XYZ file of C-alpha atoms in Angstrom:
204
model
C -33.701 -26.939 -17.063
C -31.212 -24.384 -15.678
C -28.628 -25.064 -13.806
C -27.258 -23.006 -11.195
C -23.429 -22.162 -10.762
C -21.809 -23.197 -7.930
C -18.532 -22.465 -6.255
C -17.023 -25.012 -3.851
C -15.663 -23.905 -0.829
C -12.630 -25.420 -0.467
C -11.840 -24.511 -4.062
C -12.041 -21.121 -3.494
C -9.911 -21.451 -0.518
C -7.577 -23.382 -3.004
C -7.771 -20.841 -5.419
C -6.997 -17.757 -2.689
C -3.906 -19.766 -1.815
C -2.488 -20.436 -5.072
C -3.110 -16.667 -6.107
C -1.091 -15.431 -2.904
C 1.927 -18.337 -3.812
C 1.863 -16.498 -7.403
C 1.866 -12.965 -6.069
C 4.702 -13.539 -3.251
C 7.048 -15.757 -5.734
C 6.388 -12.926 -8.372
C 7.171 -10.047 -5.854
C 10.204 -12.006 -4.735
C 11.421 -12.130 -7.923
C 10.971 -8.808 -9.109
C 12.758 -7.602 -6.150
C 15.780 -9.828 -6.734
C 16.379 -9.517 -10.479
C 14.201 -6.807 -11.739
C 10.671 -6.565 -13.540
C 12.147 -6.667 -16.675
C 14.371 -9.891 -16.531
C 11.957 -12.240 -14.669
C 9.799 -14.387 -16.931
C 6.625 -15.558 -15.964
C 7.933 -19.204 -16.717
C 10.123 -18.400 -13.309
C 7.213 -16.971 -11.369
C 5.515 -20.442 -12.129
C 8.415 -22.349 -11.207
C 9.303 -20.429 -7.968
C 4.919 -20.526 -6.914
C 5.600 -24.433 -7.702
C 2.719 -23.790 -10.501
C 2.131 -24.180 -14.444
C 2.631 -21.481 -16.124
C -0.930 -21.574 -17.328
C -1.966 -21.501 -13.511
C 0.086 -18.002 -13.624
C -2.263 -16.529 -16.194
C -5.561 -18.158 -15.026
C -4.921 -16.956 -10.880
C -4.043 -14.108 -11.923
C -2.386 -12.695 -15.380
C 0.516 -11.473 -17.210
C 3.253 -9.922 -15.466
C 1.733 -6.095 -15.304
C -1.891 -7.994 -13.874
C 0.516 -9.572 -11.348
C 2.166 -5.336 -10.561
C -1.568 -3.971 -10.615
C -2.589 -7.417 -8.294
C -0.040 -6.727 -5.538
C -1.156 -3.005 -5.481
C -4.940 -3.587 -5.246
C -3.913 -6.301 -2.063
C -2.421 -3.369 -0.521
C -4.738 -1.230 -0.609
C -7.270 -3.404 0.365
C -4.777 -4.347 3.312
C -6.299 -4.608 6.760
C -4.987 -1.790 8.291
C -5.868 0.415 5.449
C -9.441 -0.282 6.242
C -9.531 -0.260 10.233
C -7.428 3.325 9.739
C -10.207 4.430 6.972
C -13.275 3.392 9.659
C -11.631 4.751 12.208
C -11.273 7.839 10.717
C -15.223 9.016 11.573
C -14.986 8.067 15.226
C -11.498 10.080 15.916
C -12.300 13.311 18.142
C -9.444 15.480 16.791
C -7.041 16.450 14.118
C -4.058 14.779 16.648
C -5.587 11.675 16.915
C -6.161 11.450 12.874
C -2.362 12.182 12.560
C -1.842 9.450 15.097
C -4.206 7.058 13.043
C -1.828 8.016 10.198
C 1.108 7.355 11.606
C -0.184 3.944 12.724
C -1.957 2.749 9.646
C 1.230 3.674 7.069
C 3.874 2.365 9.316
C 1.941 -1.265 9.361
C 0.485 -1.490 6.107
C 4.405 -0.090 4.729
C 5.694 -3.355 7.168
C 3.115 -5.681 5.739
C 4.005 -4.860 1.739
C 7.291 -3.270 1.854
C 8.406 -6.051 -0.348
C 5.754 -5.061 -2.942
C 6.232 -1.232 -2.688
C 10.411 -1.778 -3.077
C 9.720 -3.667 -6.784
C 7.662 -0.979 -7.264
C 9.497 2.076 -5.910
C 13.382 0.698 -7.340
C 11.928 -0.346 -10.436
C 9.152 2.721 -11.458
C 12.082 4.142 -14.163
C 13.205 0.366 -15.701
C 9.704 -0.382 -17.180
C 6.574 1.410 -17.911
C 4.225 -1.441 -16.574
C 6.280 -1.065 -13.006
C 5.888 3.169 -13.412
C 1.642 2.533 -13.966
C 1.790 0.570 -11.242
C 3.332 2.631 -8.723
C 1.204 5.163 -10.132
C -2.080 3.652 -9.233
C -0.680 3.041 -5.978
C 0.751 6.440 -4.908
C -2.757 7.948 -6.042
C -4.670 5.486 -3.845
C -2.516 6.242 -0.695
C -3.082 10.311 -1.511
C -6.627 9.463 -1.800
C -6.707 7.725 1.673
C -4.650 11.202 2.664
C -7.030 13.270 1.323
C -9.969 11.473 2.812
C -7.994 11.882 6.236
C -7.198 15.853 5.432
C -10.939 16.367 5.448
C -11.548 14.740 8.629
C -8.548 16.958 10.130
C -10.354 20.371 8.499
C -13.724 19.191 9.529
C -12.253 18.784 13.529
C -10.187 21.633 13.379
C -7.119 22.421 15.858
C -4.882 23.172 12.924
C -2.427 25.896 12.790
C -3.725 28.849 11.484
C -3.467 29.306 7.198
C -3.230 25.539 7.304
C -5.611 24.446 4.271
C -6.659 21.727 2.579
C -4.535 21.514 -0.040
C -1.537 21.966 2.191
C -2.886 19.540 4.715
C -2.838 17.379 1.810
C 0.580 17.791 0.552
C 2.113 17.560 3.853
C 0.514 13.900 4.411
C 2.065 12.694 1.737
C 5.781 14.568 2.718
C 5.507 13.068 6.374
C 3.655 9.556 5.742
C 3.960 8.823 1.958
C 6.669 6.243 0.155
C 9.439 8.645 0.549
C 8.964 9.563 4.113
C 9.187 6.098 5.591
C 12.207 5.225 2.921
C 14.109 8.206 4.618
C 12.874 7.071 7.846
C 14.005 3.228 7.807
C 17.259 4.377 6.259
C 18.188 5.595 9.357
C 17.719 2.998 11.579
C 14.379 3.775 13.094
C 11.636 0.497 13.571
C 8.375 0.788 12.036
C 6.972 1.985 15.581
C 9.537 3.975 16.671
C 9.534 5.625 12.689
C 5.186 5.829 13.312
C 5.894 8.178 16.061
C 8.996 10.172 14.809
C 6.964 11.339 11.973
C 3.610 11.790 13.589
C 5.663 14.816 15.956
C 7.008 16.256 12.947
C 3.719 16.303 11.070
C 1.781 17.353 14.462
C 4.893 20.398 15.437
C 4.166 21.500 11.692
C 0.137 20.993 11.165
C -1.179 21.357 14.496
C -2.279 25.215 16.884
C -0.408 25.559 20.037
């Protein structure tokens, strides 16, 4: 007779725990003594984990890079900004949208996009890594520089693969960088760069 698999609650919730312990002590850790010096022997220690439990939650130390980066992009505010997206009534309001979603999900993982971003030239797993996740956030921009073209109210000759380009220059990883640098709060940064990308994107 077959039996059927079955999944305990409580274990997954277990499980779900023990993989976020992993992924914050690893991100921790890369950010305070590089990618290439931290052993996964450390990660375990610092999750309070065997160092089997490291490989079985979730892998090696590049699974660990590529694990933070799908979390982010499967981050909350990446998907209310995506839905809400459809609904906006004008190319202002999807800048706005922008400006919101970036400046949260960027204060929600800026401790996984800071391994990635100060360590992209130390190790080749860290450079795939940040990669994948600068051509998920342009693909997010991309699906939002439709939206923009398909409202209209853009300045004229703006196209889409300027639109493009210029979401990335006012809302990508080097934008808010710049942005915190000087001083600015994630809200107060949201709406600095959502007048320069409206002053340069937007008809009069």
């Amino acid at each position: 007779m077959e039996t059927r698999g079955y999944t305990s609650p409580l274990r997954e919730e277990a499980a779900a725990r023990t993989r976020e312990r992993v992924l914050l002590a690893a991100a921790e850790l890369f950010a305070e003594g590089g990618y290439a010096r931290t052993s996964v022997a450390a990660i375990a220690r610092a999750a309070g984990v065997a160092v089997n439990t490291v490989y079985t939650s979730v892998g090696g130390k590049s699974a660990l890079l590529l694990a933070m980066v799908d979390d982010g992009v499967a981050d909350e505010a990446v998907r209310a900004t995506t839905a809400a997206l459809t609904s906006a009534t004008s190319a202002a309001e999807v800048l706005r949208l922008v400006a919101r979603g970036t400046s949260v999900t960027r204060d929600r993982r800026e401790l996984t996009l800071s391994v990635l971003l100060d360590n992209r030239d130390a190790h080749p797993d860290v450079a795939e890594a940040a990669r994948v996740a600068e051509a998920e956030v342009r693909a997010r921009f991309a699906e939002a520089a439709d939206r923009m073209l398909e409202l209209g109210g853009l300045r004229e000759g703006v196209g889409g693969e300027e639109l493009r380009r210029a979401l990335w220059f006012y809302f990508g990883f080097p934008a808010w960088r710049v942005v915190r640098a000087e001083g600015l709060s994630w809200g107060d940064g949201a709406v600095w760069l959502c007048g320069q990308a409206s002053d340069s994107l937007l008809a009069r």
